[in-house]
Every structure is written in C-alpha cells, then in structure tokens.
C-alpha cells in the first residue's frame, strides 16, 4: 500500500493509509451504505498484504474505527455494517473498460465475519481474493479522505472518479449504469430533475469539498432526456488544506516491517500500468503542458531513471527541495547520474527484501499446513455424538456464507457437497479453532512457529 506523509507546521503526522482498489471493484453495483463502504475499504486495506497467504484476517475493533475515523462508541453499528457486507450481493465489472470480454461476477464483499471480544475475524472467498490481489487497473482510495464523506453517494462518486485520475475526463457512463454505480435503487428518482437534486448535486458538492480533486458533470441529451454523463477532472490547487501536500513520499512497507525504498516504489507503480502522466503531474508537480513536452522529448526509461535519482538525493530526503518540478527538470536536462552508493544500496536492499519475503512465505506455507493438520486431527478424534453436535453448531454459525455459496455457485455445489467449497472448508477450520478449547491449547501462534523454524534452520 502506498502512504502519504502529511505535515502541519513542523509536526509530522502519521502516514495516511491508501488502498489500491481494483477497477472492477470500483465500477460495481453499489447498494452499500456509507458506513458499509468505509468499513469494506478499511478491511481490505488491512488484509491486502496477506490476501493470498491467509485464509482468515483479524483486526481490533478500535483499529478498524481508527482507519475509518469513527469516533463514536456505538460498536453495534460497526457490527451491523459488517453483517450487511455478508448479506449484500454486488455485481462486479458493471463498467466494461474496453477489454472486449465479459467478466461478470456477483458475490458478497466478505465471505465470513465473527467477533470475539474486541477482535474481528473475517475472510474473503477465493474469487474475491483473485480479484483484489495485485490489480493491473486500480484507483487509489485514501482512507483519510474517505473518512470525510458524509453520504454514500458522495463516496461512491469519488471512487468512480478517482479511477481516472491523471486524465482530463472520466469515460461516458450510460445513465442506467451510472445509477447502479451510485447505488440508487431502480425505482428511486426516476425523473432526472429529482436525481440531480437528491443525488448528483449533493455528491458533486461532497467530492469538491472533501476530496483532493474537483469534478464537473457533462451531459448528453437525446430528445431532452439525459442519456449519458461523464465528469471533467481537476486536481485541487491547494491540497495541503486537506493534509495532503503535493510533495508526497511514496514509501511502501510490508506488514513485517521491511521498508521498500522510494525509487523502487515509483518503478513498481509504473510497472503496474499507472499512467506515467499522472505520476509526473501528481508527484513531481509538473503542468500538463510540461508533462506532454517531456514525454515527447525523452523515452520512458530515461524519465523513470531521473525520477529515482531525484527521490534518492539527499536534498529530497532531507526536505530541502522547495521546487520539485524545477529539480526534476534539471535532472532531465543535465542528465543527472546516480551516486554509486545509491546504486549499491538499491541492489542490496532489494536482495535483502527478496530473501526476507521468500523466508516469510516459506514459514507461512509451513504454518498453514501445520495448522490444518492439527485441526483435522482434532476433528478426527471426535466421537460420532460430538461430531454431530459440532456440525449442528457449525451450520448455524455459517448459515449465511453457505446460503451465499449455494446461490452463487449452485451449478457446482449442493447442500450435500457444499462442505467441499474452499470457502466453507476455511470457515469450518476457523470455527473449530474458536470453539474447541483442546485445539486452542495445542496450536502455537505463527510467531512461536516462526521461532521454531528459525531454530531448525
């Protein structure tokens, strides 16, 4: 996840969390409430680094409230929002961005959720993991900005516009599609005048007030009826008022504390098809005219090389660069060369990071195998009466996910075979760990398991 360091005076604030959200997950039918959408984004942000390596994720309720800037003590509302994420089915990829193939999916946002004391445990279905992980097309949702919105319509418009950041306009949306994206029920505000007053105008006002961009609608009419809409996009001139200065530091860190250096973060963003124009405009403060000129005069690799040199320079790191655009233009014009020590640092840090990542992945795979073996053994030791009682309790616990799986994958699973679903298997293991005291006593934590493996290596 990218992070944005914000400052007020000389006091440094904590980095603002930023979620890379798959374009298909943004362009989806959106029946979610404001709180549900905020919670959904926060849960995905928290789980993102371990989406493909963990069956279940956990987060403290206070931590979740902090991510969405929820200051109330009504945790029942948070619980109700998560319940809604379980039971609400959404359609993904409502907007086809020109891929030429149909990729339609319907699913609940999360597959399961449970609360034990102040800790929330939640899981995603395999399909949702694949969709969310390492997206090639995405919008960056800043959770600090998200927390400022007061309505679900405003936040929905922001997400659907942020997907096109760096471009002058969004794509044209058919009005029926746009109503779905905004989460407007089919029979509400049928007359455009009512839709404009109750939904469109208010959501535009919120985006222009609370976000770091400005939007303006453009309409196409057919016989006086509005049939299409798009939005002109502009960056807010004084982003510092939102606690987001233009001089952003794109540092990414994994949950294990390994820090990826700034230049590698830029290279990785571009490699993932982030528009180079938006990087030059947003991170190096160039005007659109300057950006177009640079892209015409220099090749892509040369531009990226100078980006890295600027961000690795001691002046930039120490906050002494007052004119980042001028500094970057000088690096291009005068062909600044990297200091040898910087090159060696990049190579060494990358080697160390890759080695740490490989070791962590190896430990996690081994731990999952160990955990599954322990759970299967505990279930196998049950008497028939104990197992029957256990399964009765499990079916009550997993009633909603089982129902959702049967609805969405009816061609694949029946009531008799639904336990073969990877999602339901994961829930069964989760339930066993939560309800079997003897199993809890036998299982060691991932940290303890890691220490054991380290001792053996």
mmCIF file of C-alpha atoms in Angstrom, residues 9 13 32 117 133 171 179 194 200 233 327 353 376 416 419 429 438 456:
data_model
loop_
_atom_site.group_PDB
_atom_site.id
_atom_site.type_symbol
_atom_site.label_atom_id
_atom_site.label_comp_id
_atom_site.label_asym_id
_atom_site.label_seq_id
_atom_site.Cartn_x
_atom_site.Cartn_y
_atom_site.Cartn_z
ATOM 1 C CA UNK A 9 3.876 23.224 10.685
ATOM 2 C CA UNK A 13 1.576 13.276 11.242
ATOM 3 C CA UNK A 32 -23.808 -0.237 0.270
ATOM 4 C CA UNK A 117 -14.375 -9.763 22.335
ATOM 5 C CA UNK A 133 -4.873 -9.005 -5.334
ATOM 6 C CA UNK A 171 -15.402 7.779 -19.511
ATOM 7 C CA UNK A 179 -27.356 4.962 -11.300
ATOM 8 C CA UNK A 194 -35.091 14.655 -8.842
ATOM 9 C CA UNK A 200 -25.924 14.201 -8.328
ATOM 10 C CA UNK A 233 -11.463 16.143 -13.521
ATOM 11 C CA UNK A 327 14.731 19.995 -9.655
ATOM 12 C CA UNK A 353 13.932 -7.736 0.856
ATOM 13 C CA UNK A 376 -8.038 -32.262 11.010
ATOM 14 C CA UNK A 416 -24.687 -32.301 0.355
ATOM 15 C CA UNK A 419 -18.535 -28.569 2.564
ATOM 16 C CA UNK A 429 -11.407 -24.754 10.373
ATOM 17 C CA UNK A 438 -8.272 -28.549 23.439
ATOM 18 C CA UNK A 456 15.831 -25.540 12.989
#
